[in-house]
PDB file of C-alpha atoms in Angstrom:
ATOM      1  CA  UNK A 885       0.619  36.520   7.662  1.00 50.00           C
ATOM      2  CA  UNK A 886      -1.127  37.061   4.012  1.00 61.00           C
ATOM      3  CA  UNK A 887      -3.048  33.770   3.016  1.00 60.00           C
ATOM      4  CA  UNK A 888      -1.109  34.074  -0.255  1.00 65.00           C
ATOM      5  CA  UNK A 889       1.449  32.787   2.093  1.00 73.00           C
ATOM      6  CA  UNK A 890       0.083  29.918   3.836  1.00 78.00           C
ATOM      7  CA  UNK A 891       1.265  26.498   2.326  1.00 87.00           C
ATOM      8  CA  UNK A 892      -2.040  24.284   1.189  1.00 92.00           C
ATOM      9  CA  UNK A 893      -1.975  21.300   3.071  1.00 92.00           C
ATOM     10  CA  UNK A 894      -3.803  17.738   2.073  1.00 92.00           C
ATOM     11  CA  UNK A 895      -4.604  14.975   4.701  1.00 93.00           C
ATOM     12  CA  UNK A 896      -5.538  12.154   3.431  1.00 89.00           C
ATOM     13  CA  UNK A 897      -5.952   8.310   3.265  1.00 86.00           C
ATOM     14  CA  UNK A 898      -5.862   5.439   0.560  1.00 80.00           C
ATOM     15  CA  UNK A 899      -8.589   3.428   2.202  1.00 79.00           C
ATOM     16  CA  UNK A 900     -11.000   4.074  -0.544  1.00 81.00           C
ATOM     17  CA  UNK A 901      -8.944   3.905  -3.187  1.00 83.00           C
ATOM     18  CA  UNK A 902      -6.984   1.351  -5.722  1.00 85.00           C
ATOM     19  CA  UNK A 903      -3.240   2.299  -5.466  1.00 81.00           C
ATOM     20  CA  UNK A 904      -3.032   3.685  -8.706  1.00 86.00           C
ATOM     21  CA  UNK A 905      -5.893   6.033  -8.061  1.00 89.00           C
ATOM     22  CA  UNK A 906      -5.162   7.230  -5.048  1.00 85.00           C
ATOM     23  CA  UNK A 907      -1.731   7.568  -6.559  1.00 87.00           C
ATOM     24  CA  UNK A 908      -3.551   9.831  -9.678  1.00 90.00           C
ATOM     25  CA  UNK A 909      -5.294  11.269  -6.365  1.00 90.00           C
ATOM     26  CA  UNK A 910      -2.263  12.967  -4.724  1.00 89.00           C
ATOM     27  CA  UNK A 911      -0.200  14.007  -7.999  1.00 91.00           C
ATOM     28  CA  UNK A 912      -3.856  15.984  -9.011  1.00 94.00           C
ATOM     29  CA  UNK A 913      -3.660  17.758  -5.797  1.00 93.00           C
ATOM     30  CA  UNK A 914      -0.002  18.426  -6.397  1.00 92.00           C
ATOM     31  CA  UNK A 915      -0.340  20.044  -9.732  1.00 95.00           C
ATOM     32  CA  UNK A 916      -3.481  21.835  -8.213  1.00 95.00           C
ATOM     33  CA  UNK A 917      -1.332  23.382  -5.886  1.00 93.00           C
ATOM     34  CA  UNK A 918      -0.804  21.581  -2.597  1.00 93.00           C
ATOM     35  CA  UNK A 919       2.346  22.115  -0.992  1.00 91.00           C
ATOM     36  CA  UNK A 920       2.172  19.607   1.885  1.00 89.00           C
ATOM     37  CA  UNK A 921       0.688  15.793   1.875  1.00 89.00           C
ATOM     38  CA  UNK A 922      -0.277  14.057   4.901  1.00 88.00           C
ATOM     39  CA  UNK A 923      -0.590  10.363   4.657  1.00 84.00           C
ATOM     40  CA  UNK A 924      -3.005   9.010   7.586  1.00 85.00           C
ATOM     41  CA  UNK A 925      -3.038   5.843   7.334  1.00 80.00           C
ATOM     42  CA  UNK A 926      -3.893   3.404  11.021  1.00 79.00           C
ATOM     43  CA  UNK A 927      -4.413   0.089   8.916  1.00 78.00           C
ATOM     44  CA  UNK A 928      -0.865  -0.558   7.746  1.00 77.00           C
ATOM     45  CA  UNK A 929       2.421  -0.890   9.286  1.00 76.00           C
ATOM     46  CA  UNK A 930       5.239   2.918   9.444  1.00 77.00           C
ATOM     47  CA  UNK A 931       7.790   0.932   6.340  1.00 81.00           C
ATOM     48  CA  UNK A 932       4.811   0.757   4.656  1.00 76.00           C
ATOM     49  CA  UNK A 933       3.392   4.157   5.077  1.00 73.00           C
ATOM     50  CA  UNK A 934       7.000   5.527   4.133  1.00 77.00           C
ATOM     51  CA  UNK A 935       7.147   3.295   1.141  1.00 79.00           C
ATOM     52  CA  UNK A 936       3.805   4.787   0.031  1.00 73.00           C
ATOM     53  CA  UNK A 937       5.124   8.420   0.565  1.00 73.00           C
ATOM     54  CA  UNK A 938       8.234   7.754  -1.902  1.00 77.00           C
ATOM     55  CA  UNK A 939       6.238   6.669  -4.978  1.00 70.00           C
ATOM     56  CA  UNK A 940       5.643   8.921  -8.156  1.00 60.00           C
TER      57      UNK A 940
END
């Protein structure tokens, strides 16, 4: 497989960040061409994690 065709894939966290950055964060990485987000998060409950992963 070409590396032109590998998806870009971000893991990351919210620990050290406000919600709205971390929000800012994610949609940077987005436009910057990131294909796949990963929210790791051990801290917080699964609803919340989902909840997290459906906001714009």
């Amino acid at each position: 497989m070409k590396i032109s065709n590998r998806p870009l894939y971000l893991v990351t966290d919210a620990l050290n960040y406000s919600e709205s950055d971390f929000l800012k964060h994610v949609e940077s990485a987005c436009q910057g061409g990131v294909d796949l987000v990963q929210l790791r998060e051990k801290k917080i409950n699964q609803p919340a994690v989902f909840s997290a992963g459906l906001r714009r």
